[in-house]
GROMACS .gro file of C-alpha atoms in nm:
model
  389
    1MET     CA    1  -4.507   2.753  -3.520
    2SER     CA    2  -4.501   2.803  -3.808
    3THR     CA    3  -4.465   2.525  -4.083
    4ARG     CA    4  -4.099   2.535  -4.275
    5PHE     CA    5  -4.056   2.351  -4.615
    6THR     CA    6  -3.783   2.332  -4.836
    7PRO     CA    7  -3.793   2.442  -5.243
    8ARG     CA    8  -3.775   2.088  -5.321
    9GLU     CA    9  -4.081   2.027  -5.078
   10MET     CA   10  -4.247   2.311  -5.127
   11LEU     CA   11  -4.200   2.229  -5.500
   12GLU     CA   12  -4.326   1.915  -5.450
   13LYS     CA   13  -4.699   2.029  -5.237
   14LEU     CA   14  -4.715   2.248  -5.592
   15ILE     CA   15  -4.656   2.001  -5.785
   16SER     CA   16  -4.985   1.748  -5.621
   17PHE     CA   17  -5.204   1.984  -5.744
   18ASN     CA   18  -5.346   1.970  -6.086
   19THR     CA   19  -5.301   2.299  -6.230
   20VAL     CA   20  -5.383   2.211  -6.550
   21SER     CA   21  -5.563   2.544  -6.705
   22ASP     CA   22  -5.915   2.461  -6.787
   23ARG     CA   23  -5.960   2.336  -6.417
   24SER     CA   24  -5.949   2.577  -6.126
   25ASN     CA   25  -5.584   2.644  -5.923
   26LEU     CA   26  -5.842   2.736  -5.685
   27GLU     CA   27  -5.672   2.452  -5.469
   28LEU     CA   28  -5.366   2.552  -5.494
   29ILE     CA   29  -5.470   2.954  -5.359
   30SER     CA   30  -5.573   2.877  -5.012
   31PHE     CA   31  -5.252   2.663  -4.993
   32VAL     CA   32  -5.036   2.975  -5.029
   33GLU     CA   33  -5.320   3.123  -4.851
   34SER     CA   34  -5.326   2.911  -4.567
   35TYR     CA   35  -4.904   2.903  -4.534
   36LEU     CA   36  -4.901   3.256  -4.566
   37GLY     CA   37  -5.089   3.269  -4.322
   38GLU     CA   38  -4.888   3.078  -4.045
   39PHE     CA   39  -4.706   3.383  -4.042
   40GLY     CA   40  -4.912   3.675  -4.014
   41ILE     CA   41  -4.941   3.775  -4.393
   42HIS     CA   42  -5.240   3.885  -4.546
   43CYS     CA   43  -5.336   3.785  -4.889
   44GLN     CA   44  -5.526   3.946  -5.110
   45ARG     CA   45  -5.690   3.777  -5.403
   46VAL     CA   46  -5.731   3.856  -5.779
   47PRO     CA   47  -6.064   3.652  -5.914
   48ASP     CA   48  -6.162   3.600  -6.274
   49GLU     CA   49  -6.477   3.669  -6.371
   50THR     CA   50  -6.628   3.275  -6.247
   51GLY     CA   51  -6.450   3.277  -5.961
   52SER     CA   52  -6.324   2.959  -6.015
   53LYS     CA   53  -5.940   3.099  -6.074
   54ALA     CA   54  -5.774   3.329  -5.918
   55SER     CA   55  -5.477   3.547  -5.880
   56LEU     CA   56  -5.349   3.573  -5.518
   57HIS     CA   57  -5.051   3.873  -5.424
   58ALA     CA   58  -4.891   3.918  -5.080
   59VAL     CA   59  -4.640   4.159  -4.914
   60ILE     CA   60  -4.360   4.091  -4.722
   61GLY     CA   61  -4.170   4.279  -4.521
   62PRO     CA   62  -4.290   4.719  -4.499
   63ALA     CA   63  -4.501   4.966  -4.652
   64VAL     CA   64  -4.257   5.125  -4.872
   65ASP     CA   65  -4.218   5.166  -5.189
   66GLY     CA   66  -3.945   5.016  -5.356
   67GLY     CA   67  -3.980   4.630  -5.278
   68VAL     CA   68  -3.912   4.387  -5.598
   69VAL     CA   69  -4.253   4.121  -5.785
   70LEU     CA   70  -4.173   3.777  -5.744
   71SER     CA   71  -4.385   3.621  -6.015
   72ALA     CA   72  -4.481   3.289  -6.057
   73HIS     CA   73  -4.813   3.182  -6.295
   74THR     CA   74  -4.971   2.822  -6.076
   75ASP     CA   75  -5.123   2.641  -6.429
   76VAL     CA   76  -4.973   2.416  -6.639
   77VAL     CA   77  -5.014   2.279  -6.998
   78PRO     CA   78  -5.262   1.874  -7.035
   79VAL     CA   79  -5.022   1.600  -7.019
   80GLU     CA   80  -5.325   1.456  -7.242
   81GLY     CA   81  -5.122   1.230  -7.548
   82GLN     CA   82  -4.822   1.289  -7.388
   83SER     CA   83  -4.621   0.918  -7.355
   84TRP     CA   84  -4.533   1.003  -6.918
   85SER     CA   85  -4.307   0.684  -6.700
   86HIS     CA   86  -4.439   0.841  -6.418
   87ASP     CA   87  -4.748   1.031  -6.271
   88PRO     CA   88  -4.733   1.394  -6.373
   89PHE     CA   89  -4.878   1.491  -6.139
   90HIS     CA   90  -4.682   1.334  -5.824
   91ALA     CA   91  -4.304   1.446  -5.762
   92ARG     CA   92  -3.975   1.253  -5.819
   93GLU     CA   93  -3.702   1.253  -5.738
   94GLU     CA   94  -3.464   1.081  -5.979
   95ASN     CA   95  -3.089   1.070  -6.081
   96GLY     CA   96  -3.086   1.455  -5.908
   97ARG     CA   97  -3.384   1.589  -6.088
   98LEU     CA   98  -3.767   1.693  -6.008
   99TYR     CA   99  -4.030   1.517  -6.236
  100GLY     CA  100  -4.321   1.654  -6.297
  101ARG     CA  101  -4.611   1.869  -6.486
  102GLY     CA  102  -4.461   2.230  -6.368
  103SER     CA  103  -4.136   2.104  -6.260
  104ALA     CA  104  -3.959   2.387  -6.462
  105ASP     CA  105  -4.193   2.590  -6.609
  106MET     CA  106  -4.311   2.745  -6.322
  107LYS     CA  107  -4.369   2.619  -6.026
  108GLY     CA  108  -3.951   2.624  -5.950
  109PHE     CA  109  -3.955   2.897  -5.947
  110ALA     CA  110  -4.285   2.933  -5.665
  111ALA     CA  111  -4.146   2.699  -5.489
  112THR     CA  112  -3.831   2.808  -5.420
  113VAL     CA  113  -4.000   3.194  -5.380
  114LEU     CA  114  -4.288   3.037  -5.096
  115ALA     CA  115  -4.020   2.798  -4.937
  116LYS     CA  116  -3.811   3.146  -4.828
  117VAL     CA  117  -4.080   3.324  -4.651
  118PRO     CA  118  -3.965   3.231  -4.290
  119ASP     CA  119  -3.637   3.375  -4.440
  120PHE     CA  120  -3.763   3.704  -4.588
  121VAL     CA  121  -3.996   3.716  -4.262
  122ALA     CA  122  -3.670   3.735  -4.004
  123SER     CA  123  -3.529   3.956  -4.249
  124ASN     CA  124  -3.470   4.267  -4.161
  125LEU     CA  125  -3.691   4.418  -4.497
  126ALA     CA  126  -3.632   4.816  -4.572
  127ARG     CA  127  -3.808   4.740  -4.883
  128PRO     CA  128  -4.093   4.457  -4.938
  129ILE     CA  129  -4.112   4.178  -5.121
  130HIS     CA  130  -4.414   4.137  -5.354
  131ILE     CA  131  -4.533   3.776  -5.421
  132ALA     CA  132  -4.791   3.775  -5.724
  133LEU     CA  133  -4.846   3.466  -5.835
  134SER     CA  134  -5.168   3.437  -6.175
  135TYR     CA  135  -5.430   3.228  -6.308
  136ASP     CA  136  -5.422   3.129  -6.695
  137GLU     CA  137  -5.018   3.255  -6.778
  138GLU     CA  138  -5.089   2.914  -7.033
  139VAL     CA  139  -5.348   3.028  -7.218
  140GLY     CA  140  -5.334   3.344  -7.232
  141CYS     CA  141  -5.182   3.532  -6.994
  142PHE     CA  142  -5.507   3.647  -6.993
  143GLY     CA  143  -5.453   3.667  -6.529
  144ALA     CA  144  -5.165   3.898  -6.528
  145ALA     CA  145  -5.248   4.224  -6.594
  146PRO     CA  146  -5.642   4.184  -6.302
  147LEU     CA  147  -5.349   4.071  -6.111
  148ALA     CA  148  -5.118   4.384  -6.189
  149SER     CA  149  -5.322   4.674  -6.141
  150ASP     CA  150  -5.455   4.554  -5.872
  151LEU     CA  151  -5.086   4.480  -5.720
  152LEU     CA  152  -4.968   4.872  -5.805
  153ALA     CA  153  -5.358   4.938  -5.655
  154LYS     CA  154  -5.406   4.819  -5.332
  155GLY     CA  155  -4.989   4.847  -5.224
  156PRO     CA  156  -4.665   4.994  -5.181
  157ARG     CA  157  -4.511   5.038  -5.512
  158PRO     CA  158  -4.269   4.793  -5.595
  159GLY     CA  159  -3.955   4.929  -5.789
  160PHE     CA  160  -3.890   4.617  -6.022
  161ALA     CA  161  -4.009   4.260  -6.097
  162ILE     CA  162  -3.833   3.952  -6.141
  163VAL     CA  163  -4.075   3.678  -6.404
  164GLY     CA  164  -3.871   3.352  -6.304
  165GLU     CA  165  -3.995   3.192  -6.575
  166PRO     CA  166  -3.724   2.886  -6.632
  167THR     CA  167  -3.443   3.068  -6.772
  168ASN     CA  168  -3.066   2.879  -6.634
  169MET     CA  169  -3.132   3.201  -6.357
  170ARG     CA  170  -3.078   3.387  -6.693
  171VAL     CA  171  -3.111   3.805  -6.699
  172VAL     CA  172  -3.346   3.789  -7.041
  173THR     CA  173  -3.416   4.129  -7.031
  174GLY     CA  174  -3.616   4.135  -7.401
  175HIS     CA  175  -3.893   3.799  -7.527
  176LYS     CA  176  -4.111   3.869  -7.852
  177GLY     CA  177  -4.510   3.976  -7.789
  178ILE     CA  178  -4.833   3.727  -7.929
  179ALA     CA  179  -5.160   3.769  -8.099
  180VAL     CA  180  -5.374   3.562  -8.139
  181PHE     CA  181  -5.648   3.543  -8.341
  182ARG     CA  182  -5.940   3.414  -8.488
  183THR     CA  183  -6.070   3.379  -8.842
  184LYS     CA  184  -6.432   3.355  -8.978
  185VAL     CA  185  -6.556   3.344  -9.319
  186GLN     CA  186  -6.896   3.239  -9.472
  187GLY     CA  187  -6.862   3.164  -9.806
  188HIS     CA  188  -7.149   3.061 -10.025
  189PRO     CA  189  -7.211   2.693 -10.137
  190ALA     CA  190  -7.188   2.573 -10.499
  191HIS     CA  191  -7.170   2.210 -10.649
  192SER     CA  192  -6.816   2.241 -10.755
  193SER     CA  193  -6.952   2.193 -11.072
  194GLN     CA  194  -7.106   2.519 -11.159
  195LEU     CA  195  -6.815   2.663 -10.930
  196HIS     CA  196  -6.897   3.064 -11.071
  197ARG     CA  197  -7.210   3.012 -10.866
  198GLY     CA  198  -7.122   3.018 -10.523
  199VAL     CA  199  -6.796   3.141 -10.308
  200SER     CA  200  -6.520   2.875 -10.106
  201ALA     CA  201  -6.488   2.999  -9.776
  202ILE     CA  202  -6.147   2.750  -9.774
  203SER     CA  203  -6.076   2.945 -10.080
  204ALA     CA  204  -6.023   3.303  -9.911
  205ALA     CA  205  -5.939   3.179  -9.627
  206VAL     CA  206  -5.617   3.031  -9.837
  207LYS     CA  207  -5.497   3.436  -9.993
  208LEU     CA  208  -5.578   3.531  -9.618
  209ILE     CA  209  -5.344   3.277  -9.498
  210SER     CA  210  -5.087   3.371  -9.779
  211TRP     CA  211  -5.156   3.755  -9.697
  212LEU     CA  212  -4.966   3.592  -9.416
  213ASP     CA  213  -4.694   3.377  -9.553
  214ALA     CA  214  -4.605   3.723  -9.719
  215ARG     CA  215  -4.593   3.964  -9.426
  216THR     CA  216  -4.315   3.679  -9.243
  217ALA     CA  217  -4.177   3.721  -9.542
  218GLU     CA  218  -4.101   4.064  -9.642
  219ASN     CA  219  -4.072   4.129  -9.242
  220LYS     CA  220  -3.758   3.795  -9.295
  221ALA     CA  221  -3.618   3.971  -9.622
  222GLU     CA  222  -3.605   4.352  -9.430
  223ALA     CA  223  -3.438   4.185  -9.068
  224ASP     CA  224  -3.230   4.404  -8.932
  225PRO     CA  225  -2.923   4.176  -8.920
  226ASP     CA  226  -2.816   4.305  -8.560
  227CYS     CA  227  -3.143   4.195  -8.394
  228PRO     CA  228  -3.087   3.994  -8.160
  229PHE     CA  229  -3.435   3.754  -8.160
  230GLU     CA  230  -3.404   3.465  -8.410
  231PRO     CA  231  -3.534   3.437  -8.635
  232PRO     CA  232  -3.511   3.849  -8.643
  233TYR     CA  233  -3.874   3.951  -8.749
  234THR     CA  234  -4.201   3.954  -8.682
  235THR     CA  235  -4.363   3.613  -8.711
  236LEU     CA  236  -4.776   3.577  -8.886
  237HIS     CA  237  -4.893   3.200  -8.876
  238SER     CA  238  -5.113   3.010  -8.842
  239GLY     CA  239  -5.166   2.689  -8.654
  240VAL     CA  240  -5.559   2.606  -8.677
  241ILE     CA  241  -5.765   2.529  -8.987
  242LYS     CA  242  -6.099   2.386  -9.019
  243GLY     CA  243  -6.349   2.371  -9.335
  244GLY     CA  244  -6.614   2.282  -9.559
  245GLU     CA  245  -6.838   2.009  -9.578
  246ALA     CA  246  -6.800   1.799  -9.864
  247HIS     CA  247  -6.557   1.777 -10.200
  248ASN     CA  248  -6.824   1.813 -10.497
  249ILE     CA  249  -6.960   2.164 -10.255
  250THR     CA  250  -6.823   2.537 -10.303
  251ALA     CA  251  -6.715   2.557  -9.895
  252ARG     CA  252  -6.936   2.756  -9.707
  253HIS     CA  253  -6.748   2.761  -9.408
  254CYS     CA  254  -6.372   2.781  -9.315
  255GLU     CA  255  -6.236   2.913  -9.009
  256PHE     CA  256  -5.818   2.925  -8.859
  257VAL     CA  257  -5.694   3.051  -8.615
  258ALA     CA  258  -5.356   3.233  -8.633
  259ASP     CA  259  -5.101   3.449  -8.426
  260ILE     CA  260  -4.813   3.712  -8.469
  261ARG     CA  261  -4.529   3.678  -8.251
  262LEU     CA  262  -4.436   4.046  -8.267
  263LEU     CA  263  -4.077   4.208  -8.212
  264PRO     CA  264  -4.068   4.403  -7.852
  265GLY     CA  265  -4.243   4.743  -8.007
  266ASP     CA  266  -4.438   4.634  -8.298
  267SER     CA  267  -4.773   4.799  -8.287
  268LYS     CA  268  -4.977   4.450  -8.286
  269GLU     CA  269  -5.273   4.683  -8.379
  270ALA     CA  270  -5.070   4.757  -8.701
  271TRP     CA  271  -5.089   4.412  -8.750
  272LEU     CA  272  -5.429   4.347  -8.738
  273ASP     CA  273  -5.560   4.693  -8.924
  274ALA     CA  274  -5.352   4.620  -9.205
  275TYR     CA  275  -5.467   4.268  -9.196
  276LYS     CA  276  -5.838   4.410  -9.144
  277SER     CA  277  -5.789   4.625  -9.484
  278PHE     CA  278  -5.622   4.374  -9.717
  279ILE     CA  279  -5.985   4.160  -9.596
  280GLU     CA  280  -6.181   4.457  -9.707
  281ALA     CA  281  -5.996   4.582 -10.013
  282GLU     CA  282  -5.913   4.232 -10.152
  283VAL     CA  283  -6.097   3.950 -10.048
  284LEU     CA  284  -6.429   4.092  -9.971
  285PRO     CA  285  -6.564   4.227 -10.276
  286ASP     CA  286  -6.533   3.985 -10.535
  287MET     CA  287  -6.691   3.780 -10.290
  288GLN     CA  288  -7.035   3.926 -10.203
  289ALA     CA  289  -6.977   4.074 -10.585
  290ILE     CA  290  -7.181   3.676 -10.623
  291SER     CA  291  -7.358   3.666 -10.244
  292ALA     CA  292  -7.425   3.991 -10.028
  293ASP     CA  293  -7.446   3.660  -9.747
  294CYS     CA  294  -7.039   3.671  -9.803
  295ALA     CA  295  -6.875   3.747  -9.505
  296ILE     CA  296  -6.550   3.778  -9.306
  297ASP     CA  297  -6.498   3.807  -8.892
  298VAL     CA  298  -6.243   3.824  -8.754
  299GLU     CA  299  -6.178   3.789  -8.326
  300GLU     CA  300  -5.851   3.829  -8.149
  301LEU     CA  301  -5.814   3.544  -7.846
  302ALA     CA  302  -5.495   3.656  -7.674
  303TYR     CA  303  -5.216   3.960  -7.733
  304VAL     CA  304  -4.970   3.934  -7.480
  305PRO     CA  305  -4.697   4.249  -7.489
  306GLY     CA  306  -4.329   4.161  -7.570
  307LEU     CA  307  -4.087   4.252  -7.317
  308SER     CA  308  -3.892   4.564  -7.399
  309GLU     CA  309  -3.495   4.599  -7.332
  310GLU     CA  310  -3.422   4.894  -7.159
  311ALA     CA  311  -3.226   5.220  -7.093
  312ASP     CA  312  -3.053   5.229  -6.729
  313GLY     CA  313  -3.332   4.897  -6.590
  314LEU     CA  314  -3.355   4.902  -6.234
  315ALA     CA  315  -3.487   4.559  -6.260
  316GLU     CA  316  -3.175   4.476  -6.504
  317MET     CA  317  -2.923   4.599  -6.337
  318GLU     CA  318  -3.035   4.448  -6.024
  319VAL     CA  319  -3.057   4.110  -6.129
  320ARG     CA  320  -2.692   4.121  -6.287
  321ARG     CA  321  -2.557   4.220  -5.973
  322LEU     CA  322  -2.735   3.953  -5.802
  323THR     CA  323  -2.667   3.693  -6.092
  324GLY     CA  324  -2.349   3.790  -6.210
  325ASP     CA  325  -2.439   3.765  -6.514
  326ASN     CA  326  -2.367   4.057  -6.741
  327ALA     CA  327  -2.454   3.879  -7.101
  328ARG     CA  328  -2.719   3.972  -7.306
  329HIS     CA  329  -2.979   3.692  -7.326
  330VAL     CA  330  -3.347   3.752  -7.531
  331VAL     CA  331  -3.624   3.474  -7.592
  332VAL     CA  332  -3.901   3.475  -7.901
  333TYR     CA  333  -4.169   3.303  -7.661
  334ALA     CA  334  -4.469   3.528  -7.519
  335THR     CA  335  -4.428   3.576  -7.047
  336GLU     CA  336  -4.597   3.765  -6.813
  337GLY     CA  337  -4.293   3.994  -6.761
  338GLY     CA  338  -4.391   4.248  -7.088
  339ILE     CA  339  -4.761   4.265  -6.901
  340PHE     CA  340  -4.625   4.378  -6.542
  341GLN     CA  341  -4.346   4.616  -6.792
  342GLU     CA  342  -4.614   4.786  -6.941
  343HIS     CA  343  -4.845   4.871  -6.638
  344GLY     CA  344  -4.473   5.029  -6.574
  345LEU     CA  345  -4.257   4.866  -6.369
  346SER     CA  346  -3.872   4.757  -6.476
  347THR     CA  347  -3.905   4.376  -6.515
  348VAL     CA  348  -3.694   4.076  -6.616
  349VAL     CA  349  -3.744   3.753  -6.661
  350CYS     CA  350  -3.531   3.491  -6.436
  351GLY     CA  351  -3.617   3.166  -6.320
  352PRO     CA  352  -3.438   2.801  -6.187
  353GLY     CA  353  -3.446   2.560  -6.426
  354SER     CA  354  -3.443   2.493  -6.874
  355ILE     CA  355  -3.764   2.666  -7.100
  356ASP     CA  356  -3.646   2.329  -7.306
  357GLN     CA  357  -3.816   2.093  -7.054
  358ALA     CA  358  -4.136   2.315  -7.017
  359HIS     CA  359  -4.479   2.184  -7.206
  360GLN     CA  360  -4.245   1.859  -7.227
  361ALA     CA  361  -4.354   1.458  -7.090
  362ASP     CA  362  -4.152   1.326  -6.857
  363GLU     CA  363  -4.079   1.713  -6.757
  364TYR     CA  364  -3.770   1.846  -6.482
  365ILE     CA  365  -3.611   2.102  -6.308
  366GLU     CA  366  -3.318   2.004  -6.183
  367LEU     CA  367  -3.234   2.023  -5.818
  368ALA     CA  368  -2.938   2.275  -5.841
  369GLU     CA  369  -3.113   2.447  -6.080
  370LEU     CA  370  -3.384   2.516  -5.728
  371ASP     CA  371  -3.032   2.558  -5.485
  372ARG     CA  372  -2.922   2.827  -5.687
  373CYS     CA  373  -3.246   2.950  -5.693
  374ALA     CA  374  -3.301   2.984  -5.313
  375SER     CA  375  -2.905   3.141  -5.320
  376PHE     CA  376  -3.014   3.387  -5.565
  377LEU     CA  377  -3.289   3.451  -5.351
  378ASP     CA  378  -3.093   3.522  -5.008
  379ARG     CA  379  -2.931   3.708  -5.215
  380LEU     CA  380  -3.202   3.974  -5.316
  381VAL     CA  381  -3.334   3.958  -4.998
  382ALA     CA  382  -2.957   4.074  -4.851
  383GLY     CA  383  -3.047   4.409  -5.044
  384LEU     CA  384  -3.345   4.419  -4.961
  385SER     CA  385  -3.175   4.466  -4.580
  386GLN     CA  386  -2.991   4.748  -4.676
  387LYS     CA  387  -3.100   5.098  -4.557
  388GLN     CA  388  -3.134   5.318  -4.886
  389SER     CA  389  -2.907   5.583  -4.810
   0.00000   0.00000   0.00000
């Protein structure tokens, strides 16, 4: 007899797997494979280059086009440095909430989908359900693109995708993108009393960070008042910097990491090209006039495209019908939704729990949110089970 879980029981199981992004997620993936295998469902792994992590996708129902992707990431953020009142990888219920790392972000959605698998299998689906679980979302959405490509190459083409990030089951139709990059500056050391003979990598880095700040200020001044995002413009920001050897030596090295939070449709390439042009025209020549060894290197670390609002999008139409939510919702954080959309799938973000709990100590999800998600999936299955004329 096949194993059955309630959404809460499945969430407790998923929380028990420590899938912080710097660890393997294969134990969780193996559990899901075994569980789905009990229902005769074939799973396809999409491993990373090291083989220590994998995404997974599976199809339930007929091998025809027009189904739905239910997408979740399996990794969670670290707990080190946070004050948890209990073991973050052992779920605990209190006052109608289930506490544990990943409960809201976003194992709650994955758990509800997996718990509903027996109902999916028992339904007379006319269009299939694609389950898609990824790795490394929290560190750059590195698993989503290979997963989407493999899913589309090896199975019937879905009609739309639902990314189940925590939105309190509201329909999110747009989010910003993010480009993360590291800038390494090589200066020329000299005693600070002979400043004219040296090139401070820190001073050069300051010029570059000031350029980022100035672009953000320009974007703010030119922002469209009708833009629904908060803030309603693309932002450029450096969050990490290190460099220098001593207070009386012009710094040989300095590096910093920055991100660009892009409005949907804003070009990552255009921003980075403008940044590199500023380096080549305004910063590097003065440095190399003192020492030819001076250099500035820009390394792209991660990019997640924004999710653009779709005119008459199938995902929005279907999910609004199922939730009854007809309000306009956009968010400024990035999700894997933009990646599925970039692969040609109509996509929305909609899932149980609150983003306010994501990444927090004593992260939790309201059990009522799991119930709401389960009811939503019941309505989704009923719609997919209706024969199309």
